[in-house]
Amino acid sequence: MADKIQLTPNVISEQGLRQSLEHGGQLEIECREQPFRKGPSWHGLWVMKSVDPSGDVQMLVTARMDAARGGFKVREFKTATGIISFLADCGFAVAHFPLRAGEKTTLRLQLAA
C-alpha cells in the first residue's frame, strides 16, 4: 500500500524531517493498518508526517523516487521495532505511537534550553 505523491512541497525526506524537528516541528505518526503480534514482534502499517511550526504538513518519503509511478514513495513502517529505531535515530527519548488503525499521535523533540 504505497501512496503516490507528486507534489514536491507536500513531501519531506528523513534529513528534512530531522531539521524540522530540531527547529520546533512535530512528528505525526498515523496507524494505517491494525497491528498484530507475530511471535515476539508487532507488525502493522504506520506512516509519518512532519508538521512545521507554521502548521504546514509534509509526508515522509523514501530517499528514492518511485519511477514506475512517477512520484515519491511514502515511507512505510511495518514493525514496531522499525518505528522505535527511527524515533531513537531522530533523537526521541521516548517512543509513543498508535496501536489502532486510524489513530494518530503527535510527538515533539525535547530540545535543550
GROMACS .gro file of C-alpha atoms in nm:
model
  113
    1MET     CA    1   0.000   0.000   0.000
    2ALA     CA    2   0.231   0.276  -0.119
    3ASP     CA    3   0.068   0.612  -0.173
    4LYS     CA    4   0.190   0.820  -0.464
    5ILE     CA    5   0.260   1.183  -0.400
    6GLN     CA    6   0.356   1.403  -0.693
    7LEU     CA    7   0.365   1.749  -0.538
    8THR     CA    8   0.716   1.808  -0.405
    9PRO     CA    9   0.614   2.070  -0.145
   10ASN     CA   10   0.395   1.805   0.021
   11VAL     CA   11   0.681   1.564   0.093
   12ILE     CA   12   0.987   1.563   0.317
   13SER     CA   13   1.299   1.347   0.338
   14GLU     CA   14   1.433   1.196   0.660
   15GLN     CA   15   1.703   1.465   0.671
   16GLY     CA   16   1.445   1.739   0.620
   17LEU     CA   17   1.227   1.590   0.894
   18ARG     CA   18   1.516   1.591   1.141
   19GLN     CA   19   1.586   1.957   1.062
   20SER     CA   20   1.220   2.042   1.109
   21LEU     CA   21   1.215   1.864   1.447
   22GLU     CA   22   1.528   2.050   1.558
   23HIS     CA   23   1.352   2.379   1.479
   24GLY     CA   24   1.037   2.305   1.677
   25GLY     CA   25   0.843   2.097   1.425
   26GLN     CA   26   0.630   1.799   1.523
   27LEU     CA   27   0.613   1.440   1.403
   28GLU     CA   28   0.271   1.289   1.339
   29ILE     CA   29   0.252   0.908   1.333
   30GLU     CA   30  -0.057   0.750   1.178
   31CYS     CA   31  -0.151   0.384   1.211
   32ARG     CA   32  -0.299   0.274   0.879
   33GLU     CA   33  -0.345  -0.100   0.943
   34GLN     CA   34  -0.438  -0.271   1.268
   35PRO     CA   35  -0.118  -0.408   1.424
   36PHE     CA   36  -0.092  -0.778   1.503
   37ARG     CA   37   0.153  -0.984   1.701
   38LYS     CA   38   0.368  -1.236   1.517
   39GLY     CA   39   0.598  -1.415   1.759
   40PRO     CA   40   0.772  -1.154   1.973
   41SER     CA   41   0.719  -0.872   1.720
   42TRP     CA   42   0.432  -0.640   1.633
   43HIS     CA   43   0.352  -0.583   1.266
   44GLY     CA   44   0.123  -0.326   1.106
   45LEU     CA   45   0.147  -0.022   0.882
   46TRP     CA   46   0.239   0.325   1.003
   47VAL     CA   47   0.326   0.643   0.813
   48MET     CA   48   0.474   0.968   0.939
   49LYS     CA   49   0.424   1.336   0.862
   50SER     CA   50   0.619   1.647   0.952
   51VAL     CA   51   0.418   1.937   1.091
   52ASP     CA   52   0.629   2.253   1.096
   53PRO     CA   53   0.571   2.535   1.344
   54SER     CA   54   0.359   2.726   1.088
   55GLY     CA   55   0.128   2.425   1.051
   56ASP     CA   56   0.245   2.307   0.707
   57VAL     CA   57   0.225   1.927   0.675
   58GLN     CA   58   0.461   1.713   0.469
   59MET     CA   59   0.454   1.334   0.423
   60LEU     CA   60   0.777   1.146   0.499
   61VAL     CA   61   0.901   0.976   0.182
   62THR     CA   62   1.184   0.742   0.093
   63ALA     CA   63   1.508   0.887  -0.041
   64ARG     CA   64   1.445   0.741  -0.384
   65MET     CA   65   1.187   0.823  -0.647
   66ASP     CA   66   0.916   0.574  -0.742
   67ALA     CA   67   0.996   0.590  -1.115
   68ALA     CA   68   0.731   0.334  -1.208
   69ARG     CA   69   0.459   0.558  -1.069
   70GLY     CA   70   0.620   0.892  -1.148
   71GLY     CA   71   0.636   1.029  -0.795
   72PHE     CA   72   0.769   0.976  -0.446
   73LYS     CA   73   0.712   0.665  -0.237
   74VAL     CA   74   0.570   0.718   0.110
   75ARG     CA   75   0.799   0.584   0.383
   76GLU     CA   76   0.609   0.297   0.545
   77PHE     CA   77   0.695   0.140   0.877
   78LYS     CA   78   0.581  -0.221   0.906
   79THR     CA   79   0.707  -0.315   1.253
   80ALA     CA   80   0.707  -0.157   1.596
   81THR     CA   81   1.082  -0.214   1.608
   82GLY     CA   82   1.124  -0.009   1.291
   83ILE     CA   83   0.931   0.281   1.442
   84ILE     CA   84   1.127   0.266   1.769
   85SER     CA   85   1.459   0.261   1.582
   86PHE     CA   86   1.354   0.556   1.365
   87LEU     CA   87   1.237   0.760   1.664
   88ALA     CA   88   1.562   0.690   1.853
   89ASP     CA   89   1.766   0.793   1.547
   90CYS     CA   90   1.569   1.120   1.532
   91GLY     CA   91   1.660   1.197   1.893
   92PHE     CA   92   1.343   1.098   2.076
   93ALA     CA   93   1.398   0.966   2.429
   94VAL     CA   94   1.051   0.806   2.444
   95ALA     CA   95   0.870   0.602   2.178
   96HIS     CA   96   0.498   0.669   2.157
   97PHE     CA   97   0.282   0.561   1.861
   98PRO     CA   98  -0.075   0.442   1.800
   99LEU     CA   99  -0.172   0.075   1.811
  100ARG     CA  100  -0.515   0.107   1.647
  101ALA     CA  101  -0.584   0.161   1.278
  102GLY     CA  102  -0.695   0.515   1.204
  103GLU     CA  103  -0.539   0.670   1.514
  104LYS     CA  104  -0.263   0.932   1.517
  105THR     CA  105  -0.005   1.053   1.765
  106THR     CA  106   0.195   1.376   1.754
  107LEU     CA  107   0.544   1.399   1.905
  108ARG     CA  108   0.782   1.688   1.963
  109LEU     CA  109   1.152   1.666   2.047
  110GLN     CA  110   1.252   1.787   2.392
  111LEU     CA  111   1.511   2.045   2.290
  112ALA     CA  112   1.780   2.158   2.532
  113ALA     CA  113   1.715   2.505   2.670
   0.00000   0.00000   0.00000
